[in-house]
C-alpha cells in the first residue's frame, strides 16, 4: 500500500490540506462571542445604475471561512463611494454576472484567521482593507491586502480609497509645485477634502467648489484659499475675474458642465485630472454630455492635458501612499472628515439597510467629508 493510502488519502484523490480551517467556526472573538453561522450582506441582483433597483439585502447568508492566508473581518464601518453605482451597473467588469457582492472598503476586527495569516495578525486586531464585498457583516480578506490599524475608527476608512486617490493622482499626474493654482471640484466631499489639504501641503493656492456656505466654512477650516458656493455664485465668472490667467491643475470629479468649465479654466500647460464624473453615474450610459468637439483645439491652444486616474491602475503606489497618509493623520497633520449621516433626514447611517439611504444622500450632494455607515454587532456572550 502506498504512503498516501496508509495516510487515509486515496491515490488519485485530492489530498486534504494540512491545515483544516473548519476550526474557525469555533473561534471565540476577543469579546467572548462566538462567530455566527449566518449573516446579512448586500448583493447586486441585477445590473442597474439605480442602486435601489440593483441591490438587495440578503439575510441568512453563510459566514465565509478564511483560507490559510486569510482573515475573517467583522466589519464595523464601511465606506460609501460614488463608484458603488458604477459597480452595481456592471460597468467595471461586464463579464461578471449577478448576483455579486458589493462595497469597496471596510474597517473592522479580525475574528478568525488561517494559519499562515496568524504569523502577522491576531484575533481582535483592527484592520482596514480595500476589496469588493465590504457591504456585509463579515468579509474574508487576504492578509496581504489588510492594513493593520491602532484602533477601529471611521477616520481611517476615509484614507483607503478617497485619501489614496487624492494622494496618488496629485503626486503622479498633478506635478504640483509651490505657488500653482489648483481647482478642486466637489471639494468638501470624501476625496475632495484630501485634494484640498494635499495641494496646500505642496504650497499651492487652492480653490474649491461646493454647494453651501456650511461646506465653504469647512473648506476654509482645512486650508482652502477660495471657496466658491456654486448655488449662490457663478463659478465661471468668479474664475475669470479672480484668475484671469487660468488655473494650473484641476482635480475633477463632477463631469458634465463642470468638466467643460474646468477645461476652459486651464492655464497654459494646465493639467486636468479626471477622477470621476458623478453627474453621469445614475444615467443609463454612465456619462454626462460634454462639449468634446472643440476639445482638441482648446488643449492645443494651451498645451494643456487631460489625465484620467483610476486607483486600480496604481496599486504599486498604494501601500506607500497609505503609509504616508496614516502617518500624517496620526501626527494631526491631516483632517479626515467623516459624515455618518447625523444630519440626514432619517438620522445616522447604522446597519446595512442604511447603505441605500447613504448612497442617496451622497448623490443629493448633502455630505461633508466621507460618507461612512456603521455596522453595529450584537454580542452573544459565552462568558
mmCIF file of C-alpha atoms in Angstrom:
data_model
loop_
_atom_site.group_PDB
_atom_site.id
_atom_site.type_symbol
_atom_site.label_atom_id
_atom_site.label_comp_id
_atom_site.label_asym_id
_atom_site.label_seq_id
_atom_site.Cartn_x
_atom_site.Cartn_y
_atom_site.Cartn_z
ATOM 1 C CA UNK A 1 0.000 0.000 0.000
ATOM 2 C CA UNK A 2 1.318 3.446 -0.835
ATOM 3 C CA UNK A 3 2.114 6.016 1.831
ATOM 4 C CA UNK A 4 -0.822 8.165 0.674
ATOM 5 C CA UNK A 5 -3.277 5.331 1.028
ATOM 6 C CA UNK A 6 -1.934 4.398 4.505
ATOM 7 C CA UNK A 7 -2.467 8.039 5.472
ATOM 8 C CA UNK A 8 -6.137 7.759 4.621
ATOM 9 C CA UNK A 9 -5.860 9.686 1.368
ATOM 10 C CA UNK A 10 -6.687 7.588 -1.680
ATOM 11 C CA UNK A 11 -4.366 7.857 -4.649
ATOM 12 C CA UNK A 12 -5.818 9.945 -7.439
ATOM 13 C CA UNK A 13 -7.930 11.947 -4.980
ATOM 14 C CA UNK A 14 -7.053 15.458 -3.985
ATOM 15 C CA UNK A 15 -5.183 15.437 -0.682
ATOM 16 C CA UNK A 16 -6.769 17.356 2.142
ATOM 17 C CA UNK A 17 -4.896 20.498 3.042
ATOM 18 C CA UNK A 18 -2.666 20.007 6.054
ATOM 19 C CA UNK A 19 -4.467 22.840 7.830
ATOM 20 C CA UNK A 20 -8.157 22.143 8.394
ATOM 21 C CA UNK A 21 -9.745 25.555 8.762
ATOM 22 C CA UNK A 22 -13.157 24.358 9.883
ATOM 23 C CA UNK A 23 -11.957 25.237 13.398
ATOM 24 C CA UNK A 24 -12.540 28.899 12.628
ATOM 25 C CA UNK A 25 -16.253 28.306 13.164
ATOM 26 C CA UNK A 26 -15.429 27.743 16.801
ATOM 27 C CA UNK A 27 -13.050 30.634 17.296
ATOM 28 C CA UNK A 28 -14.123 32.944 20.071
ATOM 29 C CA UNK A 29 -13.551 36.557 19.305
ATOM 30 C CA UNK A 30 -11.896 38.814 21.837
ATOM 31 C CA UNK A 31 -15.221 39.895 23.369
ATOM 32 C CA UNK A 32 -16.158 36.326 24.131
ATOM 33 C CA UNK A 33 -18.871 35.952 21.494
ATOM 34 C CA UNK A 34 -18.995 33.119 19.017
ATOM 35 C CA UNK A 35 -18.946 33.795 15.308
ATOM 36 C CA UNK A 36 -22.470 33.203 13.998
ATOM 37 C CA UNK A 37 -23.133 30.731 11.207
ATOM 38 C CA UNK A 38 -25.195 33.243 9.177
ATOM 39 C CA UNK A 39 -25.026 36.956 8.386
ATOM 40 C CA UNK A 40 -26.525 39.776 6.317
ATOM 41 C CA UNK A 41 -24.935 41.242 3.221
ATOM 42 C CA UNK A 42 -25.806 43.367 0.197
ATOM 43 C CA UNK A 43 -25.835 41.652 -3.201
ATOM 44 C CA UNK A 44 -26.214 43.050 -6.726
ATOM 45 C CA UNK A 45 -29.104 41.004 -8.123
ATOM 46 C CA UNK A 46 -29.483 42.882 -11.422
ATOM 47 C CA UNK A 47 -27.367 45.435 -13.248
ATOM 48 C CA UNK A 48 -28.765 48.934 -12.973
ATOM 49 C CA UNK A 49 -27.490 52.482 -12.334
ATOM 50 C CA UNK A 50 -30.403 52.735 -9.879
ATOM 51 C CA UNK A 51 -28.755 51.407 -6.719
ATOM 52 C CA UNK A 52 -32.040 50.545 -5.005
ATOM 53 C CA UNK A 53 -33.184 48.530 -8.016
ATOM 54 C CA UNK A 54 -29.844 46.774 -8.456
ATOM 55 C CA UNK A 55 -29.062 45.779 -4.878
ATOM 56 C CA UNK A 56 -30.848 43.556 -2.358
ATOM 57 C CA UNK A 57 -30.232 42.930 1.342
ATOM 58 C CA UNK A 58 -29.807 39.200 1.884
ATOM 59 C CA UNK A 59 -30.372 37.532 5.270
ATOM 60 C CA UNK A 60 -29.174 34.139 6.419
ATOM 61 C CA UNK A 61 -26.062 34.103 4.217
ATOM 62 C CA UNK A 62 -23.390 31.663 5.489
ATOM 63 C CA UNK A 63 -20.483 33.442 7.165
ATOM 64 C CA UNK A 64 -17.473 32.704 4.922
ATOM 65 C CA UNK A 65 -14.479 30.709 6.148
ATOM 66 C CA UNK A 66 -10.997 32.219 5.929
ATOM 67 C CA UNK A 67 -8.427 30.261 3.954
ATOM 68 C CA UNK A 68 -4.880 29.638 5.117
ATOM 69 C CA UNK A 69 -3.657 33.151 4.241
ATOM 70 C CA UNK A 70 -6.913 34.964 5.031
ATOM 71 C CA UNK A 71 -8.524 36.994 7.786
ATOM 72 C CA UNK A 72 -12.204 36.930 8.677
ATOM 73 C CA UNK A 73 -13.063 40.565 9.428
ATOM 74 C CA UNK A 74 -16.177 41.617 11.287
ATOM 75 C CA UNK A 75 -16.951 44.927 9.603
ATOM 76 C CA UNK A 76 -17.582 47.851 11.916
ATOM 77 C CA UNK A 77 -17.544 50.704 9.378
ATOM 78 C CA UNK A 78 -17.927 50.601 5.599
ATOM 79 C CA UNK A 79 -17.285 53.421 3.141
ATOM 80 C CA UNK A 80 -19.686 54.766 0.522
ATOM 81 C CA UNK A 81 -18.202 55.707 -2.863
ATOM 82 C CA UNK A 82 -19.756 57.367 -5.901
ATOM 83 C CA UNK A 83 -18.494 54.441 -7.950
ATOM 84 C CA UNK A 84 -20.661 51.979 -5.982
ATOM 85 C CA UNK A 85 -23.283 52.807 -8.607
ATOM 86 C CA UNK A 86 -20.883 52.086 -11.459
ATOM 87 C CA UNK A 87 -20.177 48.745 -9.833
ATOM 88 C CA UNK A 88 -23.859 47.880 -9.354
ATOM 89 C CA UNK A 89 -24.450 48.822 -13.003
ATOM 90 C CA UNK A 90 -21.751 46.317 -14.031
ATOM 91 C CA UNK A 91 -19.610 48.967 -15.721
ATOM 92 C CA UNK A 92 -16.243 47.898 -14.306
ATOM 93 C CA UNK A 93 -16.330 44.250 -15.337
ATOM 94 C CA UNK A 94 -19.021 43.327 -17.832
ATOM 95 C CA UNK A 95 -18.074 39.643 -17.639
ATOM 96 C CA UNK A 96 -19.311 39.341 -14.036
ATOM 97 C CA UNK A 97 -22.942 38.218 -13.898
ATOM 98 C CA UNK A 98 -25.302 38.948 -10.981
ATOM 99 C CA UNK A 99 -25.553 38.037 -8.204
ATOM 100 C CA UNK A 100 -22.268 39.540 -6.987
ATOM 101 C CA UNK A 101 -21.048 41.226 -3.808
ATOM 102 C CA UNK A 102 -20.665 44.984 -3.475
ATOM 103 C CA UNK A 103 -18.870 47.561 -1.321
ATOM 104 C CA UNK A 104 -15.199 48.502 -1.747
ATOM 105 C CA UNK A 105 -13.750 49.194 1.693
ATOM 106 C CA UNK A 106 -14.165 48.369 5.340
ATOM 107 C CA UNK A 107 -12.688 48.728 8.814
ATOM 108 C CA UNK A 108 -13.223 46.109 11.483
ATOM 109 C CA UNK A 109 -11.851 43.459 13.817
ATOM 110 C CA UNK A 110 -10.173 40.188 12.923
ATOM 111 C CA UNK A 111 -12.351 37.439 14.451
ATOM 112 C CA UNK A 112 -10.760 34.363 12.810
ATOM 113 C CA UNK A 113 -7.788 33.679 10.562
ATOM 114 C CA UNK A 114 -5.858 30.985 8.740
ATOM 115 C CA UNK A 115 -2.597 29.549 9.996
ATOM 116 C CA UNK A 116 -0.305 31.462 7.599
ATOM 117 C CA UNK A 117 -2.181 34.698 8.301
ATOM 118 C CA UNK A 118 -1.622 34.211 12.035
ATOM 119 C CA UNK A 119 2.091 34.919 11.512
ATOM 120 C CA UNK A 120 1.296 38.635 11.272
ATOM 121 C CA UNK A 121 -2.231 39.039 12.644
ATOM 122 C CA UNK A 122 -4.157 38.050 15.756
ATOM 123 C CA UNK A 123 -7.801 37.757 16.718
ATOM 124 C CA UNK A 124 -9.069 41.130 17.932
ATOM 125 C CA UNK A 125 -6.728 43.167 15.747
ATOM 126 C CA UNK A 126 -8.137 46.260 13.996
ATOM 127 C CA UNK A 127 -7.651 46.275 10.234
ATOM 128 C CA UNK A 128 -8.768 48.175 7.153
ATOM 129 C CA UNK A 129 -8.963 46.835 3.624
ATOM 130 C CA UNK A 130 -9.957 47.611 0.040
ATOM 131 C CA UNK A 131 -11.751 44.650 -1.532
ATOM 132 C CA UNK A 132 -15.084 44.060 -3.231
ATOM 133 C CA UNK A 133 -17.677 42.709 -0.811
ATOM 134 C CA UNK A 134 -17.428 45.049 2.180
ATOM 135 C CA UNK A 135 -21.203 45.627 2.367
ATOM 136 C CA UNK A 136 -21.530 42.581 4.613
ATOM 137 C CA UNK A 137 -21.333 41.849 8.322
ATOM 138 C CA UNK A 138 -18.263 39.654 7.761
ATOM 139 C CA UNK A 139 -15.747 39.705 4.898
ATOM 140 C CA UNK A 140 -12.834 37.373 4.152
ATOM 141 C CA UNK A 141 -9.768 39.478 3.403
ATOM 142 C CA UNK A 142 -6.385 38.133 2.216
ATOM 143 C CA UNK A 143 -3.897 39.040 4.960
ATOM 144 C CA UNK A 144 -1.548 40.599 2.407
ATOM 145 C CA UNK A 145 -4.308 43.083 1.432
ATOM 146 C CA UNK A 146 -5.144 44.108 5.002
ATOM 147 C CA UNK A 147 -3.785 47.222 6.692
ATOM 148 C CA UNK A 148 -3.196 46.916 10.457
ATOM 149 C CA UNK A 149 -4.597 49.831 12.446
ATOM 150 C CA UNK A 150 -4.082 51.071 16.003
ATOM 151 C CA UNK A 151 -7.864 51.042 16.588
ATOM 152 C CA UNK A 152 -11.213 50.746 14.825
ATOM 153 C CA UNK A 153 -12.089 54.319 13.849
ATOM 154 C CA UNK A 154 -14.125 55.535 10.851
ATOM 155 C CA UNK A 155 -11.484 58.199 10.166
ATOM 156 C CA UNK A 156 -9.072 55.506 8.982
ATOM 157 C CA UNK A 157 -11.637 54.421 6.391
ATOM 158 C CA UNK A 158 -11.531 57.834 4.705
ATOM 159 C CA UNK A 159 -7.939 57.200 3.655
ATOM 160 C CA UNK A 160 -8.385 53.799 1.994
ATOM 161 C CA UNK A 161 -9.945 54.907 -1.318
ATOM 162 C CA UNK A 162 -10.677 58.636 -1.038
ATOM 163 C CA UNK A 163 -7.395 59.709 0.534
ATOM 164 C CA UNK A 164 -5.290 57.364 -1.603
ATOM 165 C CA UNK A 165 -6.991 58.591 -4.792
ATOM 166 C CA UNK A 166 -6.146 62.223 -3.994
ATOM 167 C CA UNK A 167 -2.613 61.442 -2.854
ATOM 168 C CA UNK A 168 -1.534 59.248 -5.772
ATOM 169 C CA UNK A 169 -3.286 61.201 -8.535
ATOM 170 C CA UNK A 170 -1.851 64.562 -7.444
ATOM 171 C CA UNK A 171 1.604 63.060 -6.948
ATOM 172 C CA UNK A 172 1.732 61.088 -10.207
ATOM 173 C CA UNK A 173 -0.307 63.336 -12.512
ATOM 174 C CA UNK A 174 -0.580 66.752 -10.870
ATOM 175 C CA UNK A 175 3.076 67.817 -10.986
ATOM 176 C CA UNK A 176 2.343 70.288 -8.207
ATOM 177 C CA UNK A 177 4.827 72.999 -7.351
ATOM 178 C CA UNK A 178 4.804 75.941 -4.988
ATOM 179 C CA UNK A 179 2.572 78.848 -5.952
ATOM 180 C CA UNK A 180 0.498 76.983 -8.537
ATOM 181 C CA UNK A 181 -3.253 77.399 -8.593
ATOM 182 C CA UNK A 182 -5.281 74.221 -8.003
ATOM 183 C CA UNK A 183 -9.037 73.969 -8.501
ATOM 184 C CA UNK A 184 -10.808 71.136 -6.666
ATOM 185 C CA UNK A 185 -14.411 70.395 -7.675
ATOM 186 C CA UNK A 186 -16.785 68.871 -5.078
ATOM 187 C CA UNK A 187 -14.081 69.949 -2.665
ATOM 188 C CA UNK A 188 -15.991 69.196 0.550
ATOM 189 C CA UNK A 189 -16.644 65.586 -0.462
ATOM 190 C CA UNK A 190 -14.925 62.364 0.528
ATOM 191 C CA UNK A 191 -11.910 62.713 -1.760
ATOM 192 C CA UNK A 192 -12.085 66.480 -2.389
ATOM 193 C CA UNK A 193 -11.203 67.196 1.255
ATOM 194 C CA UNK A 194 -7.861 65.404 0.751
ATOM 195 C CA UNK A 195 -7.098 67.057 -2.583
ATOM 196 C CA UNK A 196 -7.503 70.439 -0.872
ATOM 197 C CA UNK A 197 -5.224 69.552 2.038
ATOM 198 C CA UNK A 198 -2.536 67.826 -0.028
ATOM 199 C CA UNK A 199 -2.399 70.697 -2.546
ATOM 200 C CA UNK A 200 -1.984 73.107 0.376
ATOM 201 C CA UNK A 201 0.868 70.955 1.721
ATOM 202 C CA UNK A 202 2.510 71.377 -1.699
ATOM 203 C CA UNK A 203 2.244 75.158 -1.075
ATOM 204 C CA UNK A 204 -0.309 75.728 -3.822
ATOM 205 C CA UNK A 205 -3.151 78.248 -3.909
ATOM 206 C CA UNK A 206 -6.329 76.152 -3.623
ATOM 207 C CA UNK A 207 -9.799 76.980 -4.945
ATOM 208 C CA UNK A 208 -12.673 74.669 -4.028
ATOM 209 C CA UNK A 209 -16.240 74.441 -5.345
ATOM 210 C CA UNK A 210 -19.073 73.449 -3.028
ATOM 211 C CA UNK A 211 -22.865 73.697 -2.687
ATOM 212 C CA UNK A 212 -23.417 75.510 0.625
ATOM 213 C CA UNK A 213 -21.959 78.116 2.941
ATOM 214 C CA UNK A 214 -21.553 75.406 5.595
ATOM 215 C CA UNK A 215 -19.346 73.445 3.197
ATOM 216 C CA UNK A 216 -17.473 76.635 2.360
ATOM 217 C CA UNK A 217 -16.753 77.112 6.057
ATOM 218 C CA UNK A 218 -15.451 73.557 6.294
ATOM 219 C CA UNK A 219 -13.195 74.127 3.274
ATOM 220 C CA UNK A 220 -11.710 77.249 4.809
ATOM 221 C CA UNK A 221 -11.099 75.321 8.049
ATOM 222 C CA UNK A 222 -8.904 72.804 6.178
ATOM 223 C CA UNK A 223 -6.893 75.498 4.404
ATOM 224 C CA UNK A 224 -8.803 76.214 1.176
ATOM 225 C CA UNK A 225 -7.871 79.713 -0.007
ATOM 226 C CA UNK A 226 -11.034 80.403 -2.000
ATOM 227 C CA UNK A 227 -14.299 78.501 -1.567
ATOM 228 C CA UNK A 228 -16.904 79.064 -4.294
ATOM 229 C CA UNK A 229 -20.532 78.214 -3.488
ATOM 230 C CA UNK A 230 -21.956 77.399 -6.915
ATOM 231 C CA UNK A 231 -25.518 77.748 -5.605
ATOM 232 C CA UNK A 232 -25.003 81.455 -4.953
ATOM 233 C CA UNK A 233 -22.055 82.322 -7.222
ATOM 234 C CA UNK A 234 -21.277 81.787 -10.888
ATOM 235 C CA UNK A 235 -18.084 79.716 -10.880
ATOM 236 C CA UNK A 236 -17.085 80.724 -14.401
ATOM 237 C CA UNK A 237 -17.421 84.441 -13.644
ATOM 238 C CA UNK A 238 -15.502 84.128 -10.380
ATOM 239 C CA UNK A 239 -12.654 82.225 -12.037
ATOM 240 C CA UNK A 240 -12.451 84.623 -14.990
ATOM 241 C CA UNK A 241 -12.359 87.636 -12.644
ATOM 242 C CA UNK A 242 -10.029 86.308 -9.947
ATOM 243 C CA UNK A 243 -7.817 84.003 -12.052
ATOM 244 C CA UNK A 244 -7.649 85.594 -15.498
ATOM 245 C CA UNK A 245 -4.608 83.535 -16.493
ATOM 246 C CA UNK A 246 -6.316 80.290 -15.514
ATOM 247 C CA UNK A 247 -5.551 77.513 -13.056
ATOM 248 C CA UNK A 248 -2.633 75.112 -13.291
ATOM 249 C CA UNK A 249 -4.333 71.945 -12.061
ATOM 250 C CA UNK A 250 -7.962 70.852 -11.776
ATOM 251 C CA UNK A 251 -8.932 67.876 -9.605
ATOM 252 C CA UNK A 252 -12.256 66.997 -11.217
ATOM 253 C CA UNK A 253 -14.932 64.542 -10.079
ATOM 254 C CA UNK A 254 -18.210 66.118 -11.221
ATOM 255 C CA UNK A 255 -18.288 65.864 -15.025
ATOM 256 C CA UNK A 256 -20.746 67.416 -17.483
ATOM 257 C CA UNK A 257 -20.868 71.213 -17.393
ATOM 258 C CA UNK A 258 -18.262 71.324 -14.632
ATOM 259 C CA UNK A 259 -15.821 69.417 -16.839
ATOM 260 C CA UNK A 260 -16.350 71.910 -19.690
ATOM 261 C CA UNK A 261 -15.875 74.802 -17.282
ATOM 262 C CA UNK A 262 -12.677 73.184 -15.958
ATOM 263 C CA UNK A 263 -11.241 72.811 -19.472
ATOM 264 C CA UNK A 264 -11.986 76.466 -20.201
ATOM 265 C CA UNK A 265 -10.322 77.495 -16.929
ATOM 266 C CA UNK A 266 -6.976 75.780 -17.554
ATOM 267 C CA UNK A 267 -3.864 77.911 -17.749
ATOM 268 C CA UNK A 268 -1.136 77.385 -20.345
ATOM 269 C CA UNK A 269 0.318 73.888 -19.747
ATOM 270 C CA UNK A 270 -2.534 73.210 -17.317
ATOM 271 C CA UNK A 271 -3.425 69.670 -16.200
ATOM 272 C CA UNK A 272 -6.963 68.425 -15.673
ATOM 273 C CA UNK A 273 -7.116 65.221 -13.606
ATOM 274 C CA UNK A 274 -10.371 63.288 -14.062
ATOM 275 C CA UNK A 275 -11.050 61.089 -11.029
ATOM 276 C CA UNK A 276 -14.766 60.706 -11.776
ATOM 277 C CA UNK A 277 -17.881 62.292 -13.243
ATOM 278 C CA UNK A 278 -20.553 61.733 -10.634
ATOM 279 C CA UNK A 279 -23.240 63.694 -12.516
ATOM 280 C CA UNK A 280 -23.394 60.901 -15.098
ATOM 281 C CA UNK A 281 -23.251 57.777 -12.968
ATOM 282 C CA UNK A 282 -27.009 57.482 -12.490
ATOM 283 C CA UNK A 283 -27.670 57.815 -16.235
ATOM 284 C CA UNK A 284 -28.205 54.675 -18.340
ATOM 285 C CA UNK A 285 -24.880 55.238 -20.144
ATOM 286 C CA UNK A 286 -22.995 56.341 -17.042
ATOM 287 C CA UNK A 287 -21.967 59.521 -18.848
ATOM 288 C CA UNK A 288 -22.966 63.166 -18.764
ATOM 289 C CA UNK A 289 -22.694 65.146 -22.018
ATOM 290 C CA UNK A 290 -19.634 67.330 -22.584
ATOM 291 C CA UNK A 291 -18.646 69.674 -25.419
ATOM 292 C CA UNK A 292 -15.960 67.396 -26.820
ATOM 293 C CA UNK A 293 -15.980 68.668 -30.417
ATOM 294 C CA UNK A 294 -13.766 71.651 -29.644
ATOM 295 C CA UNK A 295 -11.650 69.865 -27.045
ATOM 296 C CA UNK A 296 -8.598 69.177 -29.278
ATOM 297 C CA UNK A 297 -8.410 72.829 -30.289
ATOM 298 C CA UNK A 298 -8.674 74.029 -26.690
ATOM 299 C CA UNK A 299 -5.956 71.687 -25.479
ATOM 300 C CA UNK A 300 -3.670 72.565 -28.360
ATOM 301 C CA UNK A 301 -4.137 76.286 -27.851
ATOM 302 C CA UNK A 302 -2.965 75.987 -24.217
ATOM 303 C CA UNK A 303 -0.591 72.986 -24.472
ATOM 304 C CA UNK A 304 -2.915 71.623 -21.812
ATOM 305 C CA UNK A 305 -3.641 68.000 -20.947
ATOM 306 C CA UNK A 306 -6.419 65.842 -19.545
ATOM 307 C CA UNK A 307 -5.359 62.881 -17.455
ATOM 308 C CA UNK A 308 -7.631 60.116 -16.222
ATOM 309 C CA UNK A 309 -6.984 58.423 -12.879
ATOM 310 C CA UNK A 310 -8.354 55.036 -11.768
ATOM 311 C CA UNK A 311 -6.958 53.773 -8.451
ATOM 312 C CA UNK A 312 -6.815 50.128 -9.587
ATOM 313 C CA UNK A 313 -4.072 51.044 -12.076
ATOM 314 C CA UNK A 314 -1.842 52.461 -9.331
ATOM 315 C CA UNK A 315 -1.755 49.710 -6.724
ATOM 316 C CA UNK A 316 2.064 49.657 -6.977
ATOM 317 C CA UNK A 317 1.963 53.092 -5.288
ATOM 318 C CA UNK A 318 -0.825 52.260 -2.864
ATOM 319 C CA UNK A 319 0.986 50.996 0.248
ATOM 320 C CA UNK A 320 3.474 53.853 0.233
ATOM 321 C CA UNK A 321 0.656 56.393 -0.157
ATOM 322 C CA UNK A 322 -1.430 54.869 2.618
ATOM 323 C CA UNK A 323 1.545 54.685 4.972
ATOM 324 C CA UNK A 324 2.231 58.388 4.455
ATOM 325 C CA UNK A 325 -1.455 59.324 4.871
ATOM 326 C CA UNK A 326 -1.762 57.301 8.096
ATOM 327 C CA UNK A 327 1.391 58.965 9.466
ATOM 328 C CA UNK A 328 0.011 62.426 8.656
ATOM 329 C CA UNK A 329 -3.312 61.630 10.346
ATOM 330 C CA UNK A 330 -1.615 60.176 13.439
ATOM 331 C CA UNK A 331 0.514 63.345 13.743
ATOM 332 C CA UNK A 332 -2.576 65.554 13.459
ATOM 333 C CA UNK A 333 -1.459 66.936 10.093
ATOM 334 C CA UNK A 334 -4.500 65.723 8.162
ATOM 335 C CA UNK A 335 -8.213 66.226 8.763
ATOM 336 C CA UNK A 336 -10.239 63.105 7.931
ATOM 337 C CA UNK A 337 -13.815 64.369 7.972
ATOM 338 C CA UNK A 338 -16.421 61.621 8.353
ATOM 339 C CA UNK A 339 -20.137 62.018 7.619
ATOM 340 C CA UNK A 340 -22.106 59.319 9.446
ATOM 341 C CA UNK A 341 -25.424 60.834 8.378
ATOM 342 C CA UNK A 342 -26.234 62.565 11.667
ATOM 343 C CA UNK A 343 -27.754 65.475 9.710
ATOM 344 C CA UNK A 344 -29.664 63.317 7.211
ATOM 345 C CA UNK A 345 -33.488 63.352 7.458
ATOM 346 C CA UNK A 346 -33.714 59.850 8.971
ATOM 347 C CA UNK A 347 -30.595 60.182 11.104
ATOM 348 C CA UNK A 348 -27.324 58.332 11.377
ATOM 349 C CA UNK A 349 -26.400 55.601 8.895
ATOM 350 C CA UNK A 350 -26.470 52.455 11.022
ATOM 351 C CA UNK A 351 -26.726 48.921 9.657
ATOM 352 C CA UNK A 352 -26.504 47.535 6.124
ATOM 353 C CA UNK A 353 -30.074 48.595 5.357
ATOM 354 C CA UNK A 354 -28.963 52.237 5.677
ATOM 355 C CA UNK A 355 -26.429 51.883 2.818
ATOM 356 C CA UNK A 356 -29.293 52.676 0.418
ATOM 357 C CA UNK A 357 -30.016 55.959 2.235
ATOM 358 C CA UNK A 358 -26.310 56.777 2.360
ATOM 359 C CA UNK A 359 -25.953 56.384 -1.424
ATOM 360 C CA UNK A 360 -28.987 58.641 -1.973
ATOM 361 C CA UNK A 361 -27.544 61.198 0.454
ATOM 362 C CA UNK A 362 -24.280 61.305 -1.483
ATOM 363 C CA UNK A 363 -25.985 61.800 -4.835
ATOM 364 C CA UNK A 364 -28.030 64.646 -3.357
ATOM 365 C CA UNK A 365 -24.699 66.298 -2.513
ATOM 366 C CA UNK A 366 -25.500 66.636 1.174
ATOM 367 C CA UNK A 367 -22.342 65.199 2.688
ATOM 368 C CA UNK A 368 -19.382 66.993 4.192
ATOM 369 C CA UNK A 369 -16.439 64.608 4.105
ATOM 370 C CA UNK A 370 -16.539 60.866 3.539
ATOM 371 C CA UNK A 371 -19.861 59.067 3.967
ATOM 372 C CA UNK A 372 -19.474 56.098 6.301
ATOM 373 C CA UNK A 373 -22.020 53.536 7.504
ATOM 374 C CA UNK A 374 -21.648 52.000 10.947
ATOM 375 C CA UNK A 375 -22.383 48.290 11.355
ATOM 376 C CA UNK A 376 -23.274 47.517 14.954
ATOM 377 C CA UNK A 377 -22.898 43.929 16.101
ATOM 378 C CA UNK A 378 -24.745 42.012 18.749
ATOM 379 C CA UNK A 379 -22.511 40.217 21.204
ATOM 380 C CA UNK A 380 -23.872 36.856 22.325
ATOM 381 C CA UNK A 381 -21.570 36.383 25.262
ATOM 382 C CA UNK A 382 -20.423 32.884 26.099
ATOM 383 C CA UNK A 383 -18.957 34.072 29.397
#
